Amino acid sequence: MTFQHLLDGAEVLAQNGDPSVSSVEYDSRRVKPGTVFVAMHGETSDGNLFIDQAIQAGAVAVVTDSPAEKAREGVAWAVVPHGRRALARISANFYKRPAERIAITGITGTNGKSTTAFLIESILTAAGRKSALIGTIEYHVAAKSIPRRTPRRKRSNWLAFSTKRWVWARPMPSWKFHRMPWRRNACSACPSTSPSSPT
């Protein structure tokens, strides 16, 4: 896959270069030769501070949400207005847009998200449907339970890719819904809300 293919559908302000790529990462410590490194501002850190470290580790392309960053020589480059949304589209493209091939139930609200997800999963299992569940308590993938937190977009796309055509139920706060790469085959549930719920 090429850098241009990964950027398909993403909002890009400027772009140059089109190398072949073998992986997508937002953590510079996981970068290896052939990687596209997505550098974005976070809640507690700024991935743009680790661009040079990622390049030294073998990154062949960088996607940054910082217009102040200057393109590095010998590396493909793209500037985007919103790093997290770009990561959602890029990882979806890398994993061949898995969310378009499975049914997804998104659950939001103040209380009861995880409980509702577990109930939906049990109903689907009783009906003989294969399902995967991810959320703030744990992941259920391929009959395995994995303690995790709410996943970033890249991991969400990987999990959707790994579940193939299974039904995928996941609880999350409403203000994080834009993290998800879903476009089709989606429904939603809202167990409860309160005036303090973020929008």
Coordinates of N, CA and C in Angstrom, one line a residue:
M1 N 0.8 -1.2 0.0 CA 0.0 0.0 0.0 C 0.9 1.2 0.0
T2 N 0.4 2.3 -0.7 CA 1.2 3.5 -0.7 C 0.7 4.6 0.2
F3 N 1.5 5.6 0.4 CA 1.1 6.7 1.3 C -0.2 7.4 0.8
Q4 N -0.2 7.6 -0.5 CA -1.4 8.3 -1.2 C -2.7 7.5 -0.9
H5 N -2.6 6.2 -1.0 CA -3.8 5.3 -0.7 C -4.2 5.5 0.7
L6 N -3.3 5.6 1.7 CA -3.6 5.7 3.1 C -4.4 7.0 3.3
L7 N -4.0 8.0 2.6 CA -4.6 9.4 2.8 C -6.0 9.5 2.1
D8 N -6.4 8.6 1.4 CA -7.7 8.7 0.7 C -8.8 8.9 1.6
G9 N -9.5 10.0 1.4 CA -10.7 10.4 2.3 C -10.3 11.2 3.5
A10 N -9.0 11.4 3.8 CA -8.6 12.2 4.9 C -8.5 13.6 4.5
E11 N -8.8 14.5 5.4 CA -8.7 16.0 5.2 C -7.2 16.3 5.3
V12 N -6.6 16.7 4.2 CA -5.2 17.0 4.1 C -4.9 18.4 3.6
L13 N -4.1 19.2 4.4 CA -3.9 20.6 4.0 C -2.7 20.7 3.1
A14 N -1.7 19.8 3.2 CA -0.5 19.7 2.3 C 0.1 18.3 2.4
Q15 N 0.6 17.9 1.2 CA 1.1 16.6 1.2 C 2.2 16.5 0.1
N16 N 3.2 15.6 0.3 CA 4.2 15.3 -0.7 C 4.8 13.9 -0.4
G17 N 5.2 13.3 -1.5 CA 5.8 11.9 -1.4 C 4.7 10.8 -1.5
D18 N 5.1 9.7 -2.0 CA 4.2 8.5 -2.1 C 5.0 7.2 -1.9
P19 N 5.6 7.0 -0.8 CA 6.4 5.7 -0.6 C 5.4 4.5 -0.3
S20 N 5.9 3.3 -0.5 CA 5.2 2.1 0.0 C 5.3 2.1 1.5
V21 N 4.2 1.7 2.1 CA 4.2 1.6 3.6 C 3.8 0.3 4.1
S22 N 4.3 -0.1 5.3 CA 4.0 -1.4 5.8 C 3.3 -1.4 7.1
S23 N 3.1 -0.2 7.8 CA 2.4 -0.1 9.0 C 2.1 1.3 9.3
V24 N 1.2 1.5 10.3 CA 0.8 2.8 10.8 C 0.9 2.8 12.3
E25 N 1.6 3.9 12.8 CA 1.8 4.0 14.3 C 1.6 5.4 14.7
Y26 N 1.1 5.6 16.0 CA 1.1 6.9 16.6 C 2.0 7.0 17.8
D27 N 2.6 5.8 18.1 CA 3.6 5.8 19.2 C 5.0 5.6 18.6
S28 N 5.9 6.6 18.7 CA 7.2 6.5 18.1 C 8.0 5.3 18.5
R29 N 7.7 4.8 19.7 CA 8.5 3.6 20.2 C 8.1 2.3 19.4
R30 N 7.0 2.3 18.7 CA 6.6 1.2 17.9 C 6.9 1.3 16.4
V31 N 7.6 2.3 16.0 CA 7.9 2.6 14.6 C 9.0 1.6 14.2
K32 N 8.9 1.1 13.0 CA 9.9 0.3 12.4 C 10.0 0.7 10.9
P33 N 11.0 0.2 10.2 CA 11.2 0.6 8.8 C 9.9 0.4 8.0
G34 N 9.5 1.4 7.2 CA 8.3 1.3 6.4 C 7.0 1.9 7.0
T35 N 7.1 2.4 8.2 CA 6.0 2.9 9.0 C 5.6 4.3 8.6
V36 N 4.3 4.6 8.6 CA 3.7 5.9 8.6 C 3.5 6.3 10.1
F37 N 4.2 7.4 10.5 CA 4.0 7.9 11.8 C 3.0 9.0 11.9
V38 N 2.0 8.9 12.7 CA 1.0 9.9 12.8 C 1.3 10.7 14.1
A39 N 1.7 11.9 13.9 CA 2.1 12.8 15.0 C 1.0 13.7 15.3
M40 N 0.5 13.6 16.6 CA -0.7 14.5 16.9 C -0.6 14.9 18.3
H41 N -1.3 16.1 18.6 CA -1.4 16.6 19.9 C -2.3 15.7 20.8
G42 N -1.9 15.4 22.0 CA -2.7 14.6 22.9 C -3.1 15.4 24.1
E43 N -3.7 14.7 25.0 CA -4.2 15.4 26.2 C -3.0 15.7 27.2
T44 N -2.0 14.8 27.2 CA -0.9 15.0 28.1 C 0.5 15.1 27.4
S45 N 0.5 14.8 26.1 CA 1.8 14.9 25.4 C 1.5 15.3 23.9
D46 N 2.6 15.6 23.2 CA 2.5 16.0 21.8 C 3.4 15.1 21.0
G47 N 2.7 14.3 20.2 CA 3.5 13.3 19.3 C 4.4 14.0 18.3
N48 N 4.2 15.3 18.1 CA 5.0 16.0 17.1 C 6.5 16.2 17.7
L49 N 6.6 16.0 19.0 CA 7.9 16.1 19.6 C 8.8 14.9 19.3
F50 N 8.1 13.8 18.8 CA 8.9 12.6 18.6 C 9.0 12.2 17.1
I51 N 8.8 13.2 16.2 CA 8.9 13.0 14.8 C 10.3 12.5 14.4
D52 N 11.3 13.2 14.8 CA 12.7 12.9 14.5 C 13.0 11.5 15.0
Q53 N 12.6 11.1 16.2 CA 12.8 9.8 16.8 C 12.2 8.7 15.9
A54 N 10.9 9.0 15.4 CA 10.3 8.1 14.5 C 11.0 7.9 13.2
I55 N 11.5 9.0 12.6 CA 12.2 8.9 11.4 C 13.5 8.1 11.6
Q56 N 14.2 8.3 12.7 CA 15.4 7.6 13.0 C 15.1 6.1 13.1
A57 N 13.9 5.7 13.5 CA 13.5 4.3 13.7 C 13.1 3.7 12.4
G58 N 12.9 4.5 11.3 CA 12.6 4.0 10.0 C 11.3 4.4 9.4
A59 N 10.7 5.4 10.0 CA 9.4 5.9 9.4 C 9.7 6.5 8.0
V60 N 8.9 6.1 7.0 CA 9.0 6.6 5.7 C 8.1 7.8 5.3
A61 N 7.1 8.0 6.2 CA 6.2 9.1 6.0 C 5.7 9.6 7.4
V62 N 5.4 10.9 7.4 CA 4.9 11.5 8.7 C 3.6 12.2 8.4
V63 N 2.6 12.0 9.2 CA 1.3 12.8 9.2 C 1.3 13.6 10.4
T64 N 1.2 15.0 10.3 CA 1.3 15.8 11.5 C 0.1 16.8 11.5
D65 N -0.4 17.1 12.7 CA -1.4 18.1 12.9 C -0.9 19.4 13.3
S66 N 0.4 19.6 13.2 CA 1.1 20.9 13.5 C 1.6 21.6 12.3
P67 N 1.0 22.6 11.8 CA 1.4 23.4 10.7 C 2.8 24.0 10.9
A68 N 3.2 24.1 12.1 CA 4.5 24.7 12.5 C 5.7 23.7 12.2
E69 N 5.4 22.5 12.1 CA 6.4 21.5 11.8 C 6.8 21.6 10.3
K70 N 8.1 21.5 10.1 CA 8.7 21.6 8.7 C 8.9 20.2 8.2
A71 N 8.6 20.0 7.0 CA 8.9 18.7 6.3 C 10.3 18.3 6.4
R72 N 10.6 17.0 6.7 CA 12.0 16.5 6.8 C 12.4 15.9 5.5
E73 N 13.6 16.1 5.1 CA 14.2 15.7 3.9 C 14.2 14.2 3.8
G74 N 13.7 13.7 2.6 CA 13.8 12.2 2.4 C 12.6 11.5 3.0
V75 N 11.6 12.2 3.6 CA 10.5 11.5 4.2 C 9.2 12.1 3.6
A76 N 8.2 11.3 3.2 CA 6.9 11.8 2.8 C 6.3 12.5 3.9
W77 N 5.4 13.5 3.6 CA 4.9 14.4 4.6 C 3.5 14.8 4.3
A78 N 2.7 14.9 5.3 CA 1.3 15.4 5.2 C 0.9 16.2 6.4
V79 N 0.2 17.3 6.2 CA -0.3 18.1 7.3 C -1.8 18.0 7.3
V80 N -2.3 17.7 8.4 CA -3.8 17.6 8.6 C -4.3 18.5 9.7
P81 N -5.6 18.9 9.6 CA -6.1 19.8 10.6 C -6.4 19.1 11.9
H82 N -6.7 17.8 11.9 CA -7.1 17.1 13.1 C -6.4 15.7 13.1
G83 N -5.4 15.6 14.0 CA -4.6 14.3 13.9 C -5.4 13.1 14.2
R84 N -6.3 13.1 15.2 CA -7.1 11.9 15.6 C -8.0 11.5 14.5
R85 N -8.7 12.4 13.8 CA -9.6 12.1 12.7 C -8.8 11.5 11.6
A86 N -7.6 12.1 11.3 CA -6.7 11.6 10.2 C -6.3 10.2 10.6
L87 N -6.0 9.9 11.8 CA -5.6 8.5 12.2 C -6.7 7.5 12.0
A88 N -8.0 8.0 12.2 CA -9.1 7.1 12.0 C -9.2 6.7 10.6
R89 N -9.1 7.7 9.7 CA -9.2 7.4 8.2 C -8.1 6.6 7.7
I90 N -6.8 7.0 8.1 CA -5.6 6.3 7.7 C -5.6 4.8 8.1
S91 N -5.9 4.6 9.4 CA -5.9 3.2 9.8 C -7.1 2.4 9.2
A92 N -8.2 3.0 9.0 CA -9.3 2.3 8.3 C -8.9 1.9 6.9
N93 N -8.2 2.8 6.2 CA -7.7 2.5 4.8 C -6.6 1.4 4.9
F94 N -5.8 1.4 5.9 CA -4.7 0.4 6.0 C -5.3 -1.0 6.2
Y95 N -6.4 -1.0 7.0 CA -7.0 -2.3 7.3 C -8.2 -2.6 6.4
K96 N -8.2 -1.9 5.3 CA -9.2 -2.2 4.2 C -10.6 -1.9 4.7
R97 N -10.8 -0.8 5.5 CA -12.1 -0.3 5.9 C -13.0 -1.4 6.5
P98 N -12.5 -2.1 7.5 CA -13.3 -3.2 8.1 C -14.7 -2.8 8.6
A99 N -14.8 -1.6 9.1 CA -16.1 -1.2 9.7 C -17.3 -1.2 8.7
E100 N -16.9 -1.2 7.4 CA -17.9 -1.2 6.3 C -18.4 -2.6 6.1
R101 N -17.8 -3.6 6.7 CA -18.1 -5.0 6.4 C -18.7 -5.7 7.6
I102 N -18.9 -5.0 8.7 CA -19.5 -5.6 9.9 C -20.6 -4.8 10.5
A103 N -21.5 -5.4 11.2 CA -22.5 -4.6 11.9 C -22.0 -4.1 13.2
I104 N -22.2 -2.8 13.5 CA -21.7 -2.2 14.7 C -22.8 -1.6 15.5
T105 N -22.7 -1.8 16.8 CA -23.6 -1.2 17.8 C -22.8 -0.3 18.7
G106 N -23.0 1.0 18.6 CA -22.3 2.0 19.5 C -23.2 2.4 20.6
I107 N -22.7 2.4 21.8 CA -23.5 2.7 23.0 C -22.9 3.9 23.8
T108 N -23.7 4.9 24.0 CA -23.3 6.1 24.7 C -24.3 6.5 25.8
G109 N -23.9 7.5 26.6 CA -24.8 7.9 27.7 C -24.0 8.1 28.9
T110 N -24.7 8.5 30.0 CA -24.0 8.7 31.3 C -23.7 7.4 32.1
N111 N -24.7 6.6 32.2 CA -24.6 5.4 33.0 C -25.1 4.2 32.2
G112 N -24.5 3.0 32.5 CA -25.1 1.8 31.9 C -24.5 1.4 30.5
K113 N -23.5 2.1 30.1 CA -22.9 1.7 28.8 C -22.3 0.3 28.7
S114 N -21.5 0.0 29.7 CA -20.8 -1.3 29.7 C -21.9 -2.4 30.0
T115 N -22.8 -2.2 30.9 CA -23.8 -3.2 31.2 C -24.6 -3.5 29.9
T116 N -25.0 -2.4 29.2 CA -25.8 -2.6 28.0 C -25.0 -3.4 27.0
A117 N -23.7 -3.1 26.9 CA -22.8 -3.8 25.9 C -22.8 -5.3 26.2
F118 N -22.6 -5.6 27.5 CA -22.6 -7.0 28.0 C -23.9 -7.7 27.7
L119 N -25.0 -7.0 27.9 CA -26.3 -7.6 27.6 C -26.5 -7.9 26.1
I120 N -26.1 -6.9 25.3 CA -26.2 -7.1 23.9 C -25.3 -8.3 23.4
E121 N -24.1 -8.4 24.0 CA -23.2 -9.5 23.6 C -23.8 -10.8 24.0
S122 N -24.4 -10.9 25.2 CA -25.0 -12.2 25.6 C -26.2 -12.6 24.7
I123 N -27.0 -11.6 24.3 CA -28.1 -11.8 23.4 C -27.6 -12.4 22.1
L124 N -26.6 -11.7 21.5 CA -26.0 -12.2 20.3 C -25.5 -13.6 20.3
T125 N -24.8 -13.8 21.5 CA -24.2 -15.2 21.7 C -25.3 -16.2 21.7
A126 N -26.4 -15.9 22.5 CA -27.5 -16.8 22.6 C -28.2 -17.1 21.3
A127 N -28.1 -16.1 20.4 CA -28.7 -16.2 19.0 C -27.7 -16.9 18.0
G128 N -26.6 -17.3 18.5 CA -25.6 -17.9 17.6 C -24.8 -17.0 16.8
R129 N -24.8 -15.7 17.1 CA -24.0 -14.8 16.3 C -22.6 -14.6 16.9
K130 N -21.6 -14.5 16.1 CA -20.3 -14.2 16.6 C -20.2 -12.7 16.9
S131 N -19.5 -12.3 17.9 CA -19.5 -10.9 18.3 C -18.1 -10.6 18.9
A132 N -17.8 -9.3 18.9 CA -16.6 -8.8 19.6 C -17.1 -7.6 20.4
L133 N -16.6 -7.4 21.6 CA -16.9 -6.3 22.4 C -15.7 -5.5 22.9
I134 N -15.7 -4.2 22.8 CA -14.6 -3.5 23.3 C -15.1 -2.3 24.1
G135 N -14.4 -1.9 25.1 CA -14.8 -0.7 25.9 C -13.9 -0.4 27.0
T136 N -14.3 0.3 28.0 CA -13.4 0.8 29.0 C -13.1 -0.2 30.1
I137 N -13.8 -1.3 30.1 CA -13.6 -2.4 31.1 C -12.7 -3.5 30.5
E138 N -13.1 -4.0 29.4 CA -12.3 -5.1 28.8 C -12.7 -5.3 27.3
Y139 N -11.9 -6.0 26.6 CA -12.3 -6.4 25.2 C -12.6 -7.9 25.2
H140 N -13.6 -8.3 24.4 CA -13.9 -9.7 24.1 C -13.7 -9.9 22.6
V141 N -12.7 -10.6 22.3 CA -12.4 -10.9 20.9 C -12.0 -12.3 20.7
A142 N -12.7 -13.0 19.8 CA -12.5 -14.4 19.6 C -12.5 -15.2 20.8
A143 N -13.5 -15.0 21.7 CA -13.8 -15.7 22.9 C -12.7 -15.5 24.0
K144 N -11.9 -14.4 23.8 CA -10.9 -14.1 24.8 C -11.3 -12.8 25.4
S145 N -11.0 -12.7 26.7 CA -11.3 -11.5 27.5 C -9.9 -10.8 27.8
I146 N -9.8 -9.5 27.4 CA -8.6 -8.8 27.5 C -8.9 -7.4 28.2
P147 N -8.3 -7.2 29.4 CA -8.5 -5.9 30.1 C -7.9 -4.8 29.3
R148 N -8.7 -3.8 29.0 CA -8.2 -2.7 28.3 C -9.0 -1.4 28.6
R149 N -8.6 -0.3 28.1 CA -9.3 1.0 28.2 C -9.9 1.3 26.8
T150 N -10.6 2.4 26.8 CA -11.2 2.8 25.5 C -10.1 3.0 24.4
P151 N -10.2 2.3 23.3 CA -9.1 2.2 22.3 C -9.0 3.5 21.5
R152 N -7.8 3.7 21.0 CA -7.6 4.7 20.0 C -8.1 4.2 18.6
R153 N -8.2 5.1 17.6 CA -8.8 4.8 16.4 C -8.0 3.6 15.7
K154 N -6.7 3.6 15.7 CA -5.9 2.6 15.0 C -6.3 1.2 15.6
R155 N -6.3 1.1 16.9 CA -6.7 -0.2 17.5 C -8.1 -0.6 17.2
S156 N -9.0 0.4 17.2 CA -10.4 0.1 16.8 C -10.5 -0.5 15.5
N157 N -9.8 0.1 14.5 CA -9.8 -0.5 13.2 C -9.1 -1.9 13.1
W158 N -8.1 -2.1 13.9 CA -7.5 -3.4 13.9 C -8.4 -4.4 14.5
L159 N -9.2 -4.1 15.6 CA -10.1 -5.0 16.2 C -11.3 -5.3 15.2
A160 N -11.7 -4.2 14.5 CA -12.8 -4.5 13.5 C -12.3 -5.4 12.4
F161 N -11.1 -5.2 12.0 CA -10.5 -6.0 11.0 C -10.4 -7.5 11.4
S162 N -10.0 -7.7 12.7 CA -9.8 -9.0 13.2 C -11.1 -9.7 13.4
T163 N -12.2 -9.0 13.6 CA -13.5 -9.6 13.8 C -14.2 -10.0 12.5
K164 N -13.6 -9.6 11.4 CA -14.2 -9.9 10.1 C -15.7 -9.5 10.0
R165 N -16.6 -10.4 9.8 CA -18.0 -10.1 9.7 C -18.8 -10.2 11.0
W166 N -18.2 -10.2 12.1 CA -18.9 -10.4 13.3 C -19.6 -9.1 13.7
V167 N -20.6 -9.2 14.6 CA -21.2 -8.0 15.1 C -20.3 -7.5 16.2
W168 N -20.2 -6.2 16.3 CA -19.2 -5.5 17.2 C -19.9 -4.5 18.0
A169 N -20.0 -4.8 19.3 CA -20.7 -3.9 20.2 C -19.6 -3.2 21.1
R170 N -19.8 -1.8 21.2 CA -18.8 -1.1 22.0 C -19.4 0.1 22.8
P171 N -19.1 0.2 24.1 CA -19.6 1.4 24.8 C -18.5 2.5 24.8
M172 N -19.0 3.7 24.8 CA -18.0 4.8 24.8 C -18.8 6.1 25.1
P173 N -18.1 7.1 25.7 CA -18.7 8.4 26.0 C -19.1 9.1 24.7
S174 N -20.2 9.9 24.7 CA -20.6 10.5 23.4 C -19.6 11.4 22.8
W175 N -18.8 12.0 23.6 CA -17.8 13.0 23.1 C -16.6 12.3 22.4
K176 N -16.6 10.9 22.5 CA -15.6 10.2 21.8 C -16.1 9.5 20.6
F177 N -17.4 9.7 20.3 CA -17.9 9.0 19.1 C -17.2 9.3 17.8
H178 N -16.7 10.5 17.7 CA -16.0 10.9 16.5 C -14.7 10.1 16.2
R179 N -14.3 9.4 17.3 CA -13.1 8.6 17.1 C -13.3 7.4 16.2
M180 N -14.5 7.0 16.1 CA -14.8 5.7 15.4 C -14.8 5.8 13.9
P181 N -14.3 4.8 13.2 CA -14.3 4.9 11.7 C -15.5 4.4 11.0
W182 N -16.6 4.1 11.8 CA -17.8 3.6 11.1 C -18.5 4.5 10.2
R183 N -19.0 4.0 9.1 CA -19.7 4.8 8.1 C -21.0 4.1 7.8
R184 N -21.0 2.7 7.8 CA -22.2 1.9 7.4 C -22.4 0.9 8.5
N185 N -23.6 0.2 8.4 CA -23.9 -0.9 9.2 C -23.9 -0.6 10.7
A186 N -24.2 0.6 11.1 CA -24.1 1.0 12.5 C -25.4 1.3 13.1
C187 N -25.6 1.0 14.4 CA -26.8 1.5 15.1 C -26.2 1.9 16.5
S188 N -27.1 2.6 17.2 CA -26.6 3.2 18.5 C -27.6 3.0 19.6
A189 N -27.1 3.0 20.9 CA -28.0 2.9 22.0 C -27.6 3.9 23.1
C190 N -28.5 4.5 23.8 CA -28.2 5.5 24.9 C -29.0 5.1 26.1
P191 N -28.4 4.3 27.0 CA -29.1 3.8 28.2 C -29.6 4.9 29.1
S192 N -28.8 6.0 29.4 CA -29.2 7.1 30.2 C -28.3 8.3 30.0
T193 N -28.8 9.5 30.3 CA -28.0 10.7 30.2 C -28.3 11.5 31.5
S194 N -27.4 12.5 31.7 CA -27.6 13.5 32.8 C -27.2 14.8 32.3
P195 N -27.6 15.9 33.0 CA -27.2 17.3 32.6 C -25.7 17.5 32.5
S196 N -24.9 16.6 33.3 CA -23.4 16.8 33.3 C -22.8 16.1 32.1
S197 N -23.5 15.3 31.3 CA -22.9 14.6 30.2 C -22.2 15.6 29.2
P198 N -20.9 15.3 28.8 CA -20.3 16.2 27.8 C -20.9 15.9 26.5
T199 N -20.9 16.9 25.6 CA -21.5 16.8 24.3 C -20.4 16.8 23.2

